[in-house]
PDB file of C-alpha atoms and ligand atoms in Angstrom:
ATOM      1  CA  MET A 993       3.247  20.715  10.616  1.00  0.00           C
ATOM      2  CA  ALA A 994       4.984  19.695   7.390  1.00  0.00           C
ATOM      3  CA  SER A 995       2.939  17.941   4.728  1.00  0.00           C
ATOM      4  CA  VAL A 996       3.856  15.390   2.066  1.00  0.00           C
ATOM      5  CA  ARG A 997       2.368  14.262  -1.224  1.00  0.00           C
ATOM      6  CA  VAL A 998       3.844  10.919  -1.907  1.00  0.00           C
ATOM      7  CA  VAL A 999       3.271   7.621  -3.719  1.00  0.00           C
ATOM      8  CA  LEU A1000       4.656   4.381  -2.278  1.00  0.00           C
ATOM      9  CA  LEU A1001       5.441   1.887  -5.020  1.00  0.00           C
ATOM     10  CA  GLY A1002       6.536  -1.662  -4.466  1.00  0.00           C
ATOM     11  CA  PRO A1003       5.479  -5.281  -4.709  1.00  0.00           C
ATOM     12  CA  PRO A1004       2.994  -6.833  -2.292  1.00  0.00           C
ATOM     13  CA  GLY A1005       4.798  -7.406   1.005  1.00  0.00           C
ATOM     14  CA  ALA A1006       7.250  -4.535   0.485  1.00  0.00           C
ATOM     15  CA  GLY A1007       5.918  -2.843   3.634  1.00  0.00           C
ATOM     16  CA  LYS A1008       3.996  -0.053   1.908  1.00  0.00           C
ATOM     17  CA  GLY A1009       1.052  -0.199   4.333  1.00  0.00           C
ATOM     18  CA  THR A1010       3.272  -0.136   7.419  1.00  0.00           C
ATOM     19  CA  GLN A1011       5.366   2.739   6.121  1.00  0.00           C
ATOM     20  CA  ALA A1012       2.323   4.666   4.860  1.00  0.00           C
ATOM     21  CA  LYS A1013       0.779   4.575   8.337  1.00  0.00           C
ATOM     22  CA  LEU A1014       4.000   5.910   9.914  1.00  0.00           C
ATOM     23  CA  LEU A1015       4.206   8.708   7.344  1.00  0.00           C
ATOM     24  CA  ARG A1016       0.584   9.669   7.960  1.00  0.00           C
ATOM     25  CA  GLU A1017       1.296   9.913  11.690  1.00  0.00           C
ATOM     26  CA  ARG A1018       4.446  11.968  11.145  1.00  0.00           C
ATOM     27  CA  PHE A1019       3.191  14.429   8.557  1.00  0.00           C
ATOM     28  CA  GLU A1020      -0.037  16.250   7.943  1.00  0.00           C
ATOM     29  CA  ALA A1021      -1.371  13.821   5.374  1.00  0.00           C
ATOM     30  CA  CYS A1022      -4.148  11.335   4.770  1.00  0.00           C
ATOM     31  CA  GLN A1023      -3.347   7.707   3.984  1.00  0.00           C
ATOM     32  CA  ILE A1024      -5.051   6.211   0.953  1.00  0.00           C
ATOM     33  CA  SER A1025      -4.531   2.461   0.906  1.00  0.00           C
ATOM     34  CA  THR A1026      -6.645   1.161  -1.953  1.00  0.00           C
ATOM     35  CA  GLY A1027      -6.340  -2.470  -0.833  1.00  0.00           C
ATOM     36  CA  ASP A1028      -7.714  -1.561   2.633  1.00  0.00           C
ATOM     37  CA  ILE A1029     -10.574   0.444   1.109  1.00  0.00           C
ATOM     38  CA  LEU A1030     -11.484  -2.472  -1.169  1.00  0.00           C
ATOM     39  CA  ARG A1031     -11.252  -5.088   1.606  1.00  0.00           C
ATOM     40  CA  LYS A1032     -13.555  -2.970   3.785  1.00  0.00           C
ATOM     41  CA  ALA A1033     -16.015  -2.602   0.901  1.00  0.00           C
ATOM     42  CA  VAL A1034     -16.003  -6.401   0.463  1.00  0.00           C
ATOM     43  CA  ALA A1035     -16.567  -6.955   4.210  1.00  0.00           C
ATOM     44  CA  ASP A1036     -19.382  -4.371   4.245  1.00  0.00           C
ATOM     45  CA  LYS A1037     -20.917  -5.929   1.097  1.00  0.00           C
ATOM     46  CA  THR A1038     -21.257  -2.544  -0.634  1.00  0.00           C
ATOM     47  CA  PRO A1039     -21.796  -2.396  -4.435  1.00  0.00           C
ATOM     48  CA  LEU A1040     -18.069  -1.600  -4.818  1.00  0.00           C
ATOM     49  CA  GLY A1041     -17.210  -4.595  -2.645  1.00  0.00           C
ATOM     50  CA  THR A1042     -19.451  -6.917  -4.640  1.00  0.00           C
ATOM     51  CA  GLU A1043     -17.754  -5.809  -7.860  1.00  0.00           C
ATOM     52  CA  ALA A1044     -14.219  -5.961  -6.436  1.00  0.00           C
ATOM     53  CA  GLU A1045     -14.403  -9.234  -4.531  1.00  0.00           C
ATOM     54  CA  ARG A1046     -13.680 -11.630  -7.404  1.00  0.00           C
ATOM     55  CA  TYR A1047     -10.569  -9.641  -8.406  1.00  0.00           C
ATOM     56  CA  LEU A1048      -9.229  -9.562  -4.850  1.00  0.00           C
ATOM     57  CA  ASN A1049      -9.801 -13.279  -4.363  1.00  0.00           C
ATOM     58  CA  ARG A1050      -7.895 -14.088  -7.539  1.00  0.00           C
ATOM     59  CA  GLY A1051      -5.066 -11.621  -6.826  1.00  0.00           C
ATOM     60  CA  GLU A1052      -5.926  -9.657  -9.965  1.00  0.00           C
ATOM     61  CA  LEU A1053      -6.362  -5.917 -10.352  1.00  0.00           C
ATOM     62  CA  VAL A1054      -9.723  -4.206 -10.046  1.00  0.00           C
ATOM     63  CA  PRO A1055     -10.544  -2.303 -13.295  1.00  0.00           C
ATOM     64  CA  ASP A1056      -8.796   1.067 -13.626  1.00  0.00           C
ATOM     65  CA  ASP A1057     -11.975   3.171 -13.909  1.00  0.00           C
ATOM     66  CA  VAL A1058     -13.328   1.768 -10.638  1.00  0.00           C
ATOM     67  CA  ILE A1059     -10.164   2.453  -8.690  1.00  0.00           C
ATOM     68  CA  VAL A1060      -9.451   5.852 -10.257  1.00  0.00           C
ATOM     69  CA  GLY A1061     -12.971   7.033  -9.364  1.00  0.00           C
ATOM     70  CA  LEU A1062     -12.491   5.851  -5.809  1.00  0.00           C
ATOM     71  CA  VAL A1063      -9.117   7.560  -5.305  1.00  0.00           C
ATOM     72  CA  GLY A1064     -10.284  10.749  -7.062  1.00  0.00           C
ATOM     73  CA  GLU A1065     -13.166  11.054  -4.581  1.00  0.00           C
ATOM     74  CA  ARG A1066     -11.003  10.234  -1.588  1.00  0.00           C
ATOM     75  CA  LEU A1067      -8.453  12.925  -2.530  1.00  0.00           C
ATOM     76  CA  GLN A1068     -11.226  15.554  -2.398  1.00  0.00           C
ATOM     77  CA  GLN A1069     -11.899  14.870   1.269  1.00  0.00           C
ATOM     78  CA  LYS A1070     -10.861  17.377   3.886  1.00  0.00           C
ATOM     79  CA  ASP A1071      -8.181  15.289   5.583  1.00  0.00           C
ATOM     80  CA  CYS A1072      -6.254  15.101   2.272  1.00  0.00           C
ATOM     81  CA  ALA A1073      -6.174  18.879   1.742  1.00  0.00           C
ATOM     82  CA  GLU A1074      -2.621  19.286   3.062  1.00  0.00           C
ATOM     83  CA  GLY A1075      -1.081  16.074   1.851  1.00  0.00           C
ATOM     84  CA  PHE A1076      -1.509  12.381   1.127  1.00  0.00           C
ATOM     85  CA  VAL A1077       0.300   9.080   1.175  1.00  0.00           C
ATOM     86  CA  LEU A1078      -0.830   6.779  -1.621  1.00  0.00           C
ATOM     87  CA  ASP A1079      -0.241   3.108  -0.893  1.00  0.00           C
ATOM     88  CA  GLY A1080      -1.179   0.601  -3.583  1.00  0.00           C
ATOM     89  CA  PHE A1081      -2.169   3.241  -6.142  1.00  0.00           C
ATOM     90  CA  PRO A1082      -1.295   3.771  -8.947  1.00  0.00           C
ATOM     91  CA  ARG A1083      -0.719   0.187 -10.033  1.00  0.00           C
ATOM     92  CA  THR A1084      -0.973   0.527 -13.826  1.00  0.00           C
ATOM     93  CA  LEU A1085       0.147   3.130 -16.374  1.00  0.00           C
ATOM     94  CA  PRO A1086      -3.433   4.329 -17.054  1.00  0.00           C
ATOM     95  CA  GLN A1087      -3.866   4.801 -13.279  1.00  0.00           C
ATOM     96  CA  ALA A1088      -0.636   6.837 -13.112  1.00  0.00           C
ATOM     97  CA  GLU A1089      -1.786   9.015 -16.006  1.00  0.00           C
ATOM     98  CA  SER A1090      -5.181   9.559 -14.402  1.00  0.00           C
ATOM     99  CA  LEU A1091      -3.520  10.474 -11.120  1.00  0.00           C
ATOM    100  CA  GLU A1092      -1.411  13.047 -12.931  1.00  0.00           C
ATOM    101  CA  ASP A1093      -4.587  14.605 -14.404  1.00  0.00           C
ATOM    102  CA  ILE A1094      -6.403  14.594 -11.058  1.00  0.00           C
ATOM    103  CA  LEU A1095      -3.485  16.228  -9.229  1.00  0.00           C
ATOM    104  CA  LYS A1096      -2.973  18.772 -11.997  1.00  0.00           C
ATOM    105  CA  ALA A1097      -6.627  19.793 -11.722  1.00  0.00           C
ATOM    106  CA  MET A1098      -6.210  20.135  -7.950  1.00  0.00           C
ATOM    107  CA  ALA A1099      -2.866  21.987  -8.334  1.00  0.00           C
ATOM    108  CA  LEU A1100      -1.246  19.457  -6.000  1.00  0.00           C
ATOM    109  CA  PRO A1101       1.937  18.112  -7.602  1.00  0.00           C
ATOM    110  CA  LEU A1102       3.544  14.956  -6.218  1.00  0.00           C
ATOM    111  CA  ASP A1103       6.654  15.538  -4.075  1.00  0.00           C
ATOM    112  CA  ARG A1104       8.115  12.087  -4.467  1.00  0.00           C
ATOM    113  CA  VAL A1105       7.476   8.567  -5.627  1.00  0.00           C
ATOM    114  CA  LEU A1106       9.272   6.054  -3.428  1.00  0.00           C
ATOM    115  CA  SER A1107       9.963   2.642  -4.864  1.00  0.00           C
ATOM    116  CA  ILE A1108      10.443   0.183  -1.986  1.00  0.00           C
ATOM    117  CA  GLN A1109      12.611  -2.707  -3.068  1.00  0.00           C
ATOM    118  CA  VAL A1110      12.588  -6.143  -1.481  1.00  0.00           C
ATOM    119  CA  PRO A1111      13.957  -9.384  -2.993  1.00  0.00           C
ATOM    120  CA  HIS A1112      11.396 -11.914  -4.184  1.00  0.00           C
ATOM    121  CA  GLN A1113      12.307 -14.599  -1.632  1.00  0.00           C
ATOM    122  CA  ILE A1114      11.811 -12.235   1.329  1.00  0.00           C
ATOM    123  CA  ILE A1115       8.476 -11.064  -0.051  1.00  0.00           C
ATOM    124  CA  VAL A1116       7.110 -14.604  -0.162  1.00  0.00           C
ATOM    125  CA  GLN A1117       8.238 -15.211   3.451  1.00  0.00           C
ATOM    126  CA  ARG A1118       6.692 -11.939   4.593  1.00  0.00           C
ATOM    127  CA  LEU A1119       3.336 -12.513   2.909  1.00  0.00           C
ATOM    128  CA  ALA A1120       2.934 -16.120   3.974  1.00  0.00           C
ATOM    129  CA  GLY A1121       3.496 -15.276   7.696  1.00  0.00           C
ATOM    130  CA  ARG A1122       1.437 -12.100   7.761  1.00  0.00           C
ATOM    131  CA  ARG A1123      -1.625 -11.991  10.079  1.00  0.00           C
ATOM    132  CA  ASN A1124      -3.903  -9.218  11.283  1.00  0.00           C
ATOM    133  CA  CYS A1125      -6.323  -8.897  14.167  1.00  0.00           C
ATOM    134  CA  GLN A1126      -9.967  -9.261  13.103  1.00  0.00           C
ATOM    135  CA  GLU A1127     -11.006  -6.741  15.775  1.00  0.00           C
ATOM    136  CA  CYS A1128      -8.420  -3.918  15.880  1.00  0.00           C
ATOM    137  CA  GLY A1129      -6.388  -4.546  12.722  1.00  0.00           C
ATOM    138  CA  THR A1130      -2.990  -4.811  14.467  1.00  0.00           C
ATOM    139  CA  LEU A1131      -0.479  -6.478  12.150  1.00  0.00           C
ATOM    140  CA  TYR A1132       1.705  -9.434  13.149  1.00  0.00           C
ATOM    141  CA  HIS A1133       4.129 -11.772  11.483  1.00  0.00           C
ATOM    142  CA  MET A1134       4.210 -15.357  12.716  1.00  0.00           C
ATOM    143  CA  ASN A1135       8.024 -15.499  12.443  1.00  0.00           C
ATOM    144  CA  PHE A1136       9.291 -11.923  12.705  1.00  0.00           C
ATOM    145  CA  ASP A1137       6.749 -10.275  15.024  1.00  0.00           C
ATOM    146  CA  PRO A1138       4.620 -13.052  16.526  1.00  0.00           C
ATOM    147  CA  PRO A1139       1.774 -12.534  19.008  1.00  0.00           C
ATOM    148  CA  ARG A1140       2.452 -13.773  22.562  1.00  0.00           C
ATOM    149  CA  ASN A1141      -0.490 -16.214  22.614  1.00  0.00           C
ATOM    150  CA  GLY A1142      -0.940 -18.404  19.569  1.00  0.00           C
ATOM    151  CA  GLU A1143      -3.363 -16.754  17.170  1.00  0.00           C
ATOM    152  CA  THR A1144      -4.703 -14.073  19.560  1.00  0.00           C
ATOM    153  CA  CYS A1145      -4.046 -10.315  19.462  1.00  0.00           C
ATOM    154  CA  ASP A1146      -1.758  -8.974  22.233  1.00  0.00           C
ATOM    155  CA  ARG A1147      -3.685  -5.717  22.354  1.00  0.00           C
ATOM    156  CA  CYS A1148      -7.331  -6.745  22.394  1.00  0.00           C
ATOM    157  CA  ASN A1149      -7.430 -10.579  22.464  1.00  0.00           C
ATOM    158  CA  GLY A1150      -9.157 -10.538  19.064  1.00  0.00           C
ATOM    159  CA  ARG A1151      -8.652 -13.504  16.752  1.00  0.00           C
ATOM    160  CA  LEU A1152      -5.895 -13.195  14.163  1.00  0.00           C
ATOM    161  CA  GLN A1153      -6.656 -13.903  10.535  1.00  0.00           C
ATOM    162  CA  GLN A1154      -4.755 -14.328   7.310  1.00  0.00           C
ATOM    163  CA  ARG A1155      -5.769 -12.280   4.296  1.00  0.00           C
ATOM    164  CA  ASP A1156      -7.347 -14.601   1.720  1.00  0.00           C
ATOM    165  CA  ASP A1157      -4.973 -13.271  -0.909  1.00  0.00           C
ATOM    166  CA  ASP A1158      -1.903 -14.009   1.262  1.00  0.00           C
ATOM    167  CA  ARG A1159      -2.332 -17.738   0.586  1.00  0.00           C
ATOM    168  CA  GLU A1160       0.394 -19.276  -1.474  1.00  0.00           C
ATOM    169  CA  GLU A1161      -1.550 -19.797  -4.711  1.00  0.00           C
ATOM    170  CA  THR A1162      -2.687 -16.154  -4.820  1.00  0.00           C
ATOM    171  CA  ILE A1163       0.729 -14.749  -3.841  1.00  0.00           C
ATOM    172  CA  THR A1164       2.181 -16.103  -7.079  1.00  0.00           C
ATOM    173  CA  THR A1165      -0.502 -14.363  -9.155  1.00  0.00           C
ATOM    174  CA  ARG A1166      -0.079 -11.084  -7.261  1.00  0.00           C
ATOM    175  CA  LEU A1167       3.675 -11.070  -7.841  1.00  0.00           C
ATOM    176  CA  ARG A1168       3.176 -11.834 -11.538  1.00  0.00           C
ATOM    177  CA  VAL A1169       0.624  -9.025 -11.823  1.00  0.00           C
ATOM    178  CA  TYR A1170       3.046  -6.668 -10.074  1.00  0.00           C
ATOM    179  CA  GLU A1171       5.878  -7.481 -12.475  1.00  0.00           C
ATOM    180  CA  SER A1172       3.774  -7.107 -15.603  1.00  0.00           C
ATOM    181  CA  GLN A1173       1.515  -4.161 -14.705  1.00  0.00           C
ATOM    182  CA  THR A1174       3.040  -2.167 -11.837  1.00  0.00           C
ATOM    183  CA  ALA A1175       6.828  -2.511 -12.160  1.00  0.00           C
ATOM    184  CA  PRO A1176       6.827  -0.405 -15.387  1.00  0.00           C
ATOM    185  CA  LEU A1177       5.735   2.561 -13.244  1.00  0.00           C
ATOM    186  CA  VAL A1178       9.227   2.717 -11.734  1.00  0.00           C
ATOM    187  CA  ASN A1179      10.576   3.871 -15.100  1.00  0.00           C
ATOM    188  CA  TYR A1180       7.575   6.077 -15.732  1.00  0.00           C
ATOM    189  CA  TYR A1181       8.326   8.064 -12.566  1.00  0.00           C
ATOM    190  CA  ARG A1182      12.091   7.869 -13.024  1.00  0.00           C
ATOM    191  CA  GLN A1183      11.661   9.707 -16.311  1.00  0.00           C
ATOM    192  CA  ARG A1184       9.675  12.385 -14.492  1.00  0.00           C
ATOM    193  CA  GLY A1185      12.543  12.873 -12.068  1.00  0.00           C
ATOM    194  CA  ASN A1186      10.725  12.379  -8.771  1.00  0.00           C
ATOM    195  CA  LEU A1187      11.534   8.716  -8.120  1.00  0.00           C
ATOM    196  CA  ARG A1188      13.681   7.610  -5.190  1.00  0.00           C
ATOM    197  CA  GLU A1189      14.594   3.990  -4.544  1.00  0.00           C
ATOM    198  CA  ILE A1190      14.374   2.703  -0.977  1.00  0.00           C
ATOM    199  CA  ASP A1191      15.963  -0.479   0.353  1.00  0.00           C
ATOM    200  CA  GLY A1192      12.952  -2.184   1.968  1.00  0.00           C
ATOM    201  CA  VAL A1193      14.903  -4.853   3.872  1.00  0.00           C
ATOM    202  CA  GLY A1194      15.545  -4.350   7.588  1.00  0.00           C
ATOM    203  CA  LYS A1195      13.746  -2.991  10.619  1.00  0.00           C
ATOM    204  CA  VAL A1196      10.572  -0.945  10.160  1.00  0.00           C
ATOM    205  CA  GLU A1197      12.168   2.096  11.897  1.00  0.00           C
ATOM    206  CA  ASP A1198      15.278   1.932   9.730  1.00  0.00           C
ATOM    207  CA  ILE A1199      13.235   1.794   6.546  1.00  0.00           C
ATOM    208  CA  GLN A1200      11.130   4.719   7.764  1.00  0.00           C
ATOM    209  CA  LYS A1201      14.333   6.697   8.331  1.00  0.00           C
ATOM    210  CA  ARG A1202      15.483   5.952   4.766  1.00  0.00           C
ATOM    211  CA  ILE A1203      12.105   7.186   3.538  1.00  0.00           C
ATOM    212  CA  ILE A1204      12.282  10.401   5.566  1.00  0.00           C
ATOM    213  CA  ASP A1205      15.796  11.034   4.221  1.00  0.00           C
ATOM    214  CA  ALA A1206      14.571  10.446   0.665  1.00  0.00           C
ATOM    215  CA  LEU A1207      11.728  12.916   1.192  1.00  0.00           C
ATOM    216  CA  GLY A1208      14.377  15.481   1.979  1.00  0.00           C
ATOM    217  CA  ARG A1209      12.321  17.497   4.407  1.00  0.00           C
ATOM    218  CA  PRO A1210      12.151  17.883   8.148  1.00  0.00           C
ATOM    219  CA  ALA A1211       9.444  15.985   9.964  1.00  0.00           C
ATOM    220  CA  ASN A1212       7.753  17.229  13.123  1.00  0.00           C
TER     221      ASN A1212
HETATM  222  P1  LIG B1326      -3.046  -4.538  -1.521  1.00  0.00           P
HETATM  223  O1  LIG B1326      -3.623  -4.552  -0.148  1.00  0.00           O
HETATM  224  O2  LIG B1326      -2.511  -3.194  -1.900  1.00  0.00           O
HETATM  225  O3  LIG B1326      -2.058  -5.644  -1.749  1.00  0.00           O
HETATM  226  O4  LIG B1326      -4.266  -4.802  -2.528  1.00  0.00           O
HETATM  227  C1  LIG B1326      -5.038  -5.980  -2.453  1.00  0.00           C
HETATM  228  C2  LIG B1326      -5.845  -6.179  -3.727  1.00  0.00           C
HETATM  229  O5  LIG B1326      -6.718  -5.065  -3.948  1.00  0.00           O
HETATM  230  C3  LIG B1326      -5.021  -6.274  -5.012  1.00  0.00           C
HETATM  231  O6  LIG B1326      -4.508  -7.570  -5.230  1.00  0.00           O
HETATM  232  C4  LIG B1326      -6.078  -5.871  -6.053  1.00  0.00           C
HETATM  233  O7  LIG B1326      -6.986  -6.919  -6.285  1.00  0.00           O
HETATM  234  C5  LIG B1326      -6.826  -4.763  -5.337  1.00  0.00           C
HETATM  235  N1  LIG B1326      -6.208  -3.433  -5.568  1.00  0.00           N
HETATM  236  C6  LIG B1326      -5.609  -2.632  -4.637  1.00  0.00           C
HETATM  237  N2  LIG B1326      -5.156  -1.493  -5.197  1.00  0.00           N
HETATM  238  C7  LIG B1326      -5.468  -1.570  -6.508  1.00  0.00           C
HETATM  239  C8  LIG B1326      -5.243  -0.714  -7.631  1.00  0.00           C
HETATM  240  N3  LIG B1326      -4.596   0.466  -7.502  1.00  0.00           N
HETATM  241  N4  LIG B1326      -5.692  -1.124  -8.840  1.00  0.00           N
HETATM  242  C9  LIG B1326      -6.359  -2.282  -8.985  1.00  0.00           C
HETATM  243  N5  LIG B1326      -6.575  -3.151  -7.995  1.00  0.00           N
HETATM  244  C10 LIG B1326      -6.151  -2.803  -6.745  1.00  0.00           C
END
């Protein structure tokens, strides 16, 4: 099976998590979603979670050394040996530089960095309506992909919840943080020649197809 080594860049609500999951299923690759790892650590009350919680709640970034250590360890695990999809990392220039060092040491160069672009107004709509099942994690959107019964999961009847940081006050901070700290990475990777821009508006399957085309390799 073909493998990929790819970074998904884009503002919160660009669809990185959804697309990362589809890529992981299509290629031989692990999915490293730093936001998911941190949210689980918070829920499990681990030392990492205790440290990260206040940043997540405020919509601010967890310190670079914490997140770089976490991703560096995750990349060493067996399921990442053939390939990986990074979703939500790197988010700052120091993180991007550390990633370059880590991958150089592992002799695993990045294939592509995909910058998923979605207009501001659509992002706010997407984030505000986003819900996930507390039990099985299935994602919904109250306007675009609503559950059949109120706030209950179609698959397992679990209760749906809204991420704390998807509330309106925190969305504004997250978008500001993205513009100031993460958006400069688009140029950083453009200069390295492996950036491709993806139109992130439309149906999930159509966006996935654009991504596969941009990867320029056959999928199984
Ligand atoms: P996400 O699910 O990717 O939107 O991430 C949710 C939150 O986790 C962010 O608002 C940050 O507080 C934290 N986070 C996720 N990835 C990173 C990262 N690469 N660097 C710093 N903080 C991160």
